Amino acid sequence: MNLLPSAPLGATPVRAMTIAGTDSGGGAGVAADLRTFALSGVHGCVAVTAVTVQNSLGVSAVHTIPPEVVAGQIRAVVTDIGVQAMKTGMLANGAIIDAIVDVAAEVGLGRDRAIPLVVDPVCASMHGHQLLAPEAMDTLRDRLIPIATVVTPNLDEVRLITGIDVVDGDTQRQAAVVLHEMGAQWAMVKGGHLRSSPRSADILYDGTEFLEFEHVRIDTPHDHGAGDTLASAMCSALAHGMSVPDAATFAKAWVSESIRWSYPLGKGHGPVNPLWRVAGP
Ligand SMILES: Nc1ncnc2c1ncn2[C@@H]1O[C@H](COP(=O)(O)OP(=O)(O)O)[C@@H](O)[C@H]1O
Ligand SMILES: Cc1ncc(COP(=O)(O)O)c(N)n1
């Protein structure tokens, strides 16, 4: 695969920010995003939205950060360090989403603004634990999706956001149309959960054409953090100035390799592993 260029040692690299929750097990959320940022030549900045008590078996508690502290982290970084792209992951509740959308207008974040925004609309962990309050769904739909440069839901999130039950490529494309009509510049509907298909295909749509990104399905239970890794790789590529389709091509190859080299950890689901980038077999 084609990699992104790294800055020469000592020079200031491209910057990106993740607005997301922590996972104490280190598999998903901020930890996954920072791994991918660093390994793809990007200095990663962080706005923490929530601390989760989590391991390979699931999430047992969540402590949310006050909305003004989330907005403060974003403002502090943009006004000093500067970033070329951002992504959102776990946002926990509607008040945090409101704070992000308000500060986004102030700092020039989102579609048709200076800083592109990847919205990974995380609603639950892979174990089924809730990571976004159900009453925040309207705020996500009405305020955050309309400022997304690209929104990257999995099929459970598609059902919650659009009501569409994706069962095949046709319904996957239908969902992408609805997400684009909600205001996202591009919608990427991920097909990882269509487990009956021998290939894992994601559909990208911008109101004019459907693009498909696929990879043979890798047989592993260790896919914790796959969605975060896809979205943060896309964020890295956008920070490097790539177009959304080129960023999606990069991100799909990045996450596929990271799933291929995932490893067992704890008694449950191990994490995907972008360390293939520096530690070959
Ligand atoms: N078993 C797999 N083999 C190859 N690619 C996969 C597999 N599972 C998921 N993917 C890919 O990983 C990315 C994350 O997808 P998905 O599992 O749908 O989202 P999430 O991790 O948010 O639940 C997508 O690009 C998807 O196609
Ligand atoms: C803090 C945080 N963010 C995101 C996820 C989703 O990742 P997954 O779907 O692999 O559980 C998670 N479990 N925890």
PDB file of C-alpha atoms in Angstrom, residues 83-227:
ATOM      1  CA  VAL A  83      -4.488  21.018  13.048  1.00  0.00           C
ATOM      2  CA  GLN A  84      -5.182  20.032   9.432  1.00  0.00           C
ATOM      3  CA  ALA A  85      -8.043  17.564  10.213  1.00  0.00           C
ATOM      4  CA  MET A  86     -10.097  16.231  13.121  1.00  0.00           C
ATOM      5  CA  LYS A  87     -12.209  13.184  13.897  1.00  0.00           C
ATOM      6  CA  THR A  88     -14.865  12.428  16.460  1.00  0.00           C
ATOM      7  CA  GLY A  89     -15.428   9.050  18.132  1.00  0.00           C
ATOM      8  CA  MET A  90     -17.286   8.376  21.380  1.00  0.00           C
ATOM      9  CA  LEU A  91     -19.112  11.606  22.356  1.00  0.00           C
ATOM     10  CA  ALA A  92     -21.176  10.255  25.300  1.00  0.00           C
ATOM     11  CA  ASN A  93     -24.063  12.755  25.352  1.00  0.00           C
ATOM     12  CA  GLY A  94     -25.911  15.553  23.562  1.00  0.00           C
ATOM     13  CA  ALA A  95     -24.408  18.383  25.616  1.00  0.00           C
ATOM     14  CA  ILE A  96     -20.907  17.351  24.488  1.00  0.00           C
ATOM     15  CA  ILE A  97     -22.083  17.208  20.852  1.00  0.00           C
ATOM     16  CA  ASP A  98     -23.608  20.702  21.206  1.00  0.00           C
ATOM     17  CA  ALA A  99     -20.337  22.045  22.641  1.00  0.00           C
ATOM     18  CA  ILE A 100     -18.315  20.527  19.776  1.00  0.00           C
ATOM     19  CA  VAL A 101     -20.650  21.892  17.087  1.00  0.00           C
ATOM     20  CA  ASP A 102     -20.560  25.370  18.681  1.00  0.00           C
ATOM     21  CA  VAL A 103     -16.762  25.466  18.953  1.00  0.00           C
ATOM     22  CA  ALA A 104     -16.496  24.037  15.402  1.00  0.00           C
ATOM     23  CA  ALA A 105     -18.170  27.172  14.009  1.00  0.00           C
ATOM     24  CA  GLU A 106     -15.771  29.321  16.020  1.00  0.00           C
ATOM     25  CA  VAL A 107     -12.532  27.568  14.917  1.00  0.00           C
ATOM     26  CA  GLY A 108     -13.477  26.713  11.319  1.00  0.00           C
ATOM     27  CA  LEU A 109     -14.028  22.970  11.744  1.00  0.00           C
ATOM     28  CA  GLY A 110     -16.300  20.931   9.454  1.00  0.00           C
ATOM     29  CA  ARG A 111     -17.395  20.569   5.839  1.00  0.00           C
ATOM     30  CA  ASP A 112     -16.868  23.677   3.685  1.00  0.00           C
ATOM     31  CA  ARG A 113     -14.604  25.102   6.411  1.00  0.00           C
ATOM     32  CA  ALA A 114     -10.810  25.089   6.816  1.00  0.00           C
ATOM     33  CA  ILE A 115     -10.481  21.913   8.929  1.00  0.00           C
ATOM     34  CA  PRO A 116     -12.127  18.731   7.563  1.00  0.00           C
ATOM     35  CA  LEU A 117     -14.045  16.615  10.084  1.00  0.00           C
ATOM     36  CA  VAL A 118     -14.454  12.827  10.093  1.00  0.00           C
ATOM     37  CA  VAL A 119     -17.483  11.855  12.207  1.00  0.00           C
ATOM     38  CA  ASP A 120     -17.395   8.239  13.410  1.00  0.00           C
ATOM     39  CA  PRO A 121     -20.837   8.150  15.063  1.00  0.00           C
ATOM     40  CA  VAL A 122     -19.951   5.728  17.857  1.00  0.00           C
ATOM     41  CA  CYS A 123     -23.121   4.631  19.687  1.00  0.00           C
ATOM     42  CA  ALA A 124     -22.048   1.412  21.441  1.00  0.00           C
ATOM     43  CA  SER A 125     -18.963  -0.724  22.003  1.00  0.00           C
ATOM     44  CA  MET A 126     -18.542  -3.961  20.087  1.00  0.00           C
ATOM     45  CA  HIS A 127     -19.729  -5.736  23.260  1.00  0.00           C
ATOM     46  CA  GLY A 128     -23.031  -3.812  23.083  1.00  0.00           C
ATOM     47  CA  HIS A 129     -22.361  -1.294  25.857  1.00  0.00           C
ATOM     48  CA  GLN A 130     -23.878   2.130  25.262  1.00  0.00           C
ATOM     49  CA  LEU A 131     -21.347   4.904  24.492  1.00  0.00           C
ATOM     50  CA  LEU A 132     -23.840   7.586  23.395  1.00  0.00           C
ATOM     51  CA  ALA A 133     -26.986   8.426  25.380  1.00  0.00           C
ATOM     52  CA  PRO A 134     -30.046   7.429  23.297  1.00  0.00           C
ATOM     53  CA  GLU A 135     -31.559  10.901  23.765  1.00  0.00           C
ATOM     54  CA  ALA A 136     -28.489  12.385  21.994  1.00  0.00           C
ATOM     55  CA  MET A 137     -29.450  10.738  18.696  1.00  0.00           C
ATOM     56  CA  ASP A 138     -31.403  13.795  17.475  1.00  0.00           C
ATOM     57  CA  THR A 139     -28.465  16.102  18.256  1.00  0.00           C
ATOM     58  CA  LEU A 140     -26.105  13.767  16.391  1.00  0.00           C
ATOM     59  CA  ARG A 141     -28.469  13.664  13.390  1.00  0.00           C
ATOM     60  CA  ASP A 142     -29.489  17.345  13.340  1.00  0.00           C
ATOM     61  CA  ARG A 143     -26.274  19.118  14.394  1.00  0.00           C
ATOM     62  CA  LEU A 144     -23.141  16.956  13.981  1.00  0.00           C
ATOM     63  CA  ILE A 145     -23.807  14.959  10.798  1.00  0.00           C
ATOM     64  CA  PRO A 146     -24.563  18.182   8.839  1.00  0.00           C
ATOM     65  CA  ILE A 147     -21.028  19.499   9.518  1.00  0.00           C
ATOM     66  CA  ALA A 148     -19.272  16.195   8.700  1.00  0.00           C
ATOM     67  CA  THR A 149     -16.853  16.108   5.796  1.00  0.00           C
ATOM     68  CA  VAL A 150     -17.363  12.357   6.004  1.00  0.00           C
ATOM     69  CA  VAL A 151     -19.497  10.246   8.349  1.00  0.00           C
ATOM     70  CA  THR A 152     -18.479   6.594   8.882  1.00  0.00           C
ATOM     71  CA  PRO A 153     -21.234   4.550  10.598  1.00  0.00           C
ATOM     72  CA  ASN A 154     -21.231   0.786  11.005  1.00  0.00           C
ATOM     73  CA  LEU A 155     -24.483  -1.039  10.321  1.00  0.00           C
ATOM     74  CA  ASP A 156     -25.807  -0.826  13.901  1.00  0.00           C
ATOM     75  CA  GLU A 157     -25.212   2.927  13.854  1.00  0.00           C
ATOM     76  CA  VAL A 158     -26.902   3.185  10.428  1.00  0.00           C
ATOM     77  CA  ARG A 159     -30.006   1.525  11.893  1.00  0.00           C
ATOM     78  CA  LEU A 160     -30.083   3.909  14.884  1.00  0.00           C
ATOM     79  CA  ILE A 161     -29.459   7.038  12.775  1.00  0.00           C
ATOM     80  CA  THR A 162     -31.520   6.303   9.640  1.00  0.00           C
ATOM     81  CA  GLY A 163     -33.832   3.427  10.608  1.00  0.00           C
ATOM     82  CA  ILE A 164     -32.525   1.444   7.615  1.00  0.00           C
ATOM     83  CA  ASP A 165     -31.731  -2.214   8.151  1.00  0.00           C
ATOM     84  CA  VAL A 166     -28.774  -2.867   5.846  1.00  0.00           C
ATOM     85  CA  VAL A 167     -28.770  -6.445   4.563  1.00  0.00           C
ATOM     86  CA  ASP A 168     -26.964  -6.115   1.215  1.00  0.00           C
ATOM     87  CA  GLY A 169     -25.253  -3.686  -1.154  1.00  0.00           C
ATOM     88  CA  ASP A 170     -28.543  -2.071  -2.250  1.00  0.00           C
ATOM     89  CA  THR A 171     -29.645  -1.205   1.280  1.00  0.00           C
ATOM     90  CA  GLN A 172     -26.073  -0.095   2.063  1.00  0.00           C
ATOM     91  CA  ARG A 173     -26.274   2.388  -0.862  1.00  0.00           C
ATOM     92  CA  GLN A 174     -29.777   3.517   0.286  1.00  0.00           C
ATOM     93  CA  ALA A 175     -28.368   4.305   3.734  1.00  0.00           C
ATOM     94  CA  ALA A 176     -25.483   6.284   2.190  1.00  0.00           C
ATOM     95  CA  VAL A 177     -28.020   8.409   0.262  1.00  0.00           C
ATOM     96  CA  VAL A 178     -30.005   9.154   3.442  1.00  0.00           C
ATOM     97  CA  LEU A 179     -26.850  10.093   5.391  1.00  0.00           C
ATOM     98  CA  HIS A 180     -25.781  12.410   2.585  1.00  0.00           C
ATOM     99  CA  GLU A 181     -29.252  13.985   2.589  1.00  0.00           C
ATOM    100  CA  MET A 182     -28.867  14.572   6.335  1.00  0.00           C
ATOM    101  CA  GLY A 183     -26.015  16.928   5.418  1.00  0.00           C
ATOM    102  CA  ALA A 184     -22.781  14.937   5.463  1.00  0.00           C
ATOM    103  CA  GLN A 185     -20.616  15.875   2.490  1.00  0.00           C
ATOM    104  CA  TRP A 186     -19.620  12.213   2.097  1.00  0.00           C
ATOM    105  CA  ALA A 187     -21.133   9.139   3.749  1.00  0.00           C
ATOM    106  CA  MET A 188     -19.100   5.953   4.178  1.00  0.00           C
ATOM    107  CA  VAL A 189     -21.342   3.057   5.182  1.00  0.00           C
ATOM    108  CA  LYS A 190     -19.095   0.311   6.545  1.00  0.00           C
ATOM    109  CA  GLY A 191     -19.931  -3.298   5.778  1.00  0.00           C
ATOM    110  CA  GLY A 192     -17.870  -5.043   8.444  1.00  0.00           C
ATOM    111  CA  HIS A 193     -21.026  -6.345  10.136  1.00  0.00           C
ATOM    112  CA  LEU A 194     -22.412  -8.010   6.971  1.00  0.00           C
ATOM    113  CA  ARG A 195     -20.772 -11.185   8.192  1.00  0.00           C
ATOM    114  CA  SER A 196     -22.404 -13.496   5.630  1.00  0.00           C
ATOM    115  CA  SER A 197     -20.438 -11.762   2.859  1.00  0.00           C
ATOM    116  CA  PRO A 198     -16.975 -13.182   2.019  1.00  0.00           C
ATOM    117  CA  ARG A 199     -15.734  -9.629   1.414  1.00  0.00           C
ATOM    118  CA  SER A 200     -15.938  -6.646   3.750  1.00  0.00           C
ATOM    119  CA  ALA A 201     -17.117  -3.757   1.557  1.00  0.00           C
ATOM    120  CA  ASP A 202     -17.621  -0.098   2.485  1.00  0.00           C
ATOM    121  CA  ILE A 203     -19.688   2.280   0.298  1.00  0.00           C
ATOM    122  CA  LEU A 204     -18.699   5.937  -0.079  1.00  0.00           C
ATOM    123  CA  TYR A 205     -21.186   8.454  -1.526  1.00  0.00           C
ATOM    124  CA  ASP A 206     -21.142  12.222  -2.094  1.00  0.00           C
ATOM    125  CA  GLY A 207     -24.489  12.798  -3.805  1.00  0.00           C
ATOM    126  CA  THR A 208     -23.207  11.882  -7.260  1.00  0.00           C
ATOM    127  CA  GLU A 209     -21.361   8.575  -7.328  1.00  0.00           C
ATOM    128  CA  PHE A 210     -20.981   5.468  -5.223  1.00  0.00           C
ATOM    129  CA  LEU A 211     -17.438   4.264  -4.630  1.00  0.00           C
ATOM    130  CA  GLU A 212     -16.766   0.838  -3.136  1.00  0.00           C
ATOM    131  CA  PHE A 213     -13.794  -0.146  -0.993  1.00  0.00           C
ATOM    132  CA  GLU A 214     -13.498  -3.827  -0.278  1.00  0.00           C
ATOM    133  CA  HIS A 215     -11.180  -6.427   1.146  1.00  0.00           C
ATOM    134  CA  VAL A 216     -11.495 -10.151   1.646  1.00  0.00           C
ATOM    135  CA  ARG A 217     -13.075 -10.809   5.063  1.00  0.00           C
ATOM    136  CA  ILE A 218     -10.369 -11.728   7.587  1.00  0.00           C
ATOM    137  CA  ASP A 219     -11.381 -14.483   9.961  1.00  0.00           C
ATOM    138  CA  THR A 220     -10.520 -13.155  13.437  1.00  0.00           C
ATOM    139  CA  PRO A 221     -12.335 -12.327  16.696  1.00  0.00           C
ATOM    140  CA  HIS A 222      -9.671  -9.640  17.352  1.00  0.00           C
ATOM    141  CA  ASP A 223     -11.155  -6.591  15.636  1.00  0.00           C
ATOM    142  CA  HIS A 224     -11.544  -4.219  18.601  1.00  0.00           C
ATOM    143  CA  GLY A 225     -10.913  -0.644  17.457  1.00  0.00           C
ATOM    144  CA  ALA A 226     -11.361  -1.374  13.724  1.00  0.00           C
ATOM    145  CA  GLY A 227     -13.831   1.484  13.191  1.00  0.00           C
TER     146      GLY A 227
END
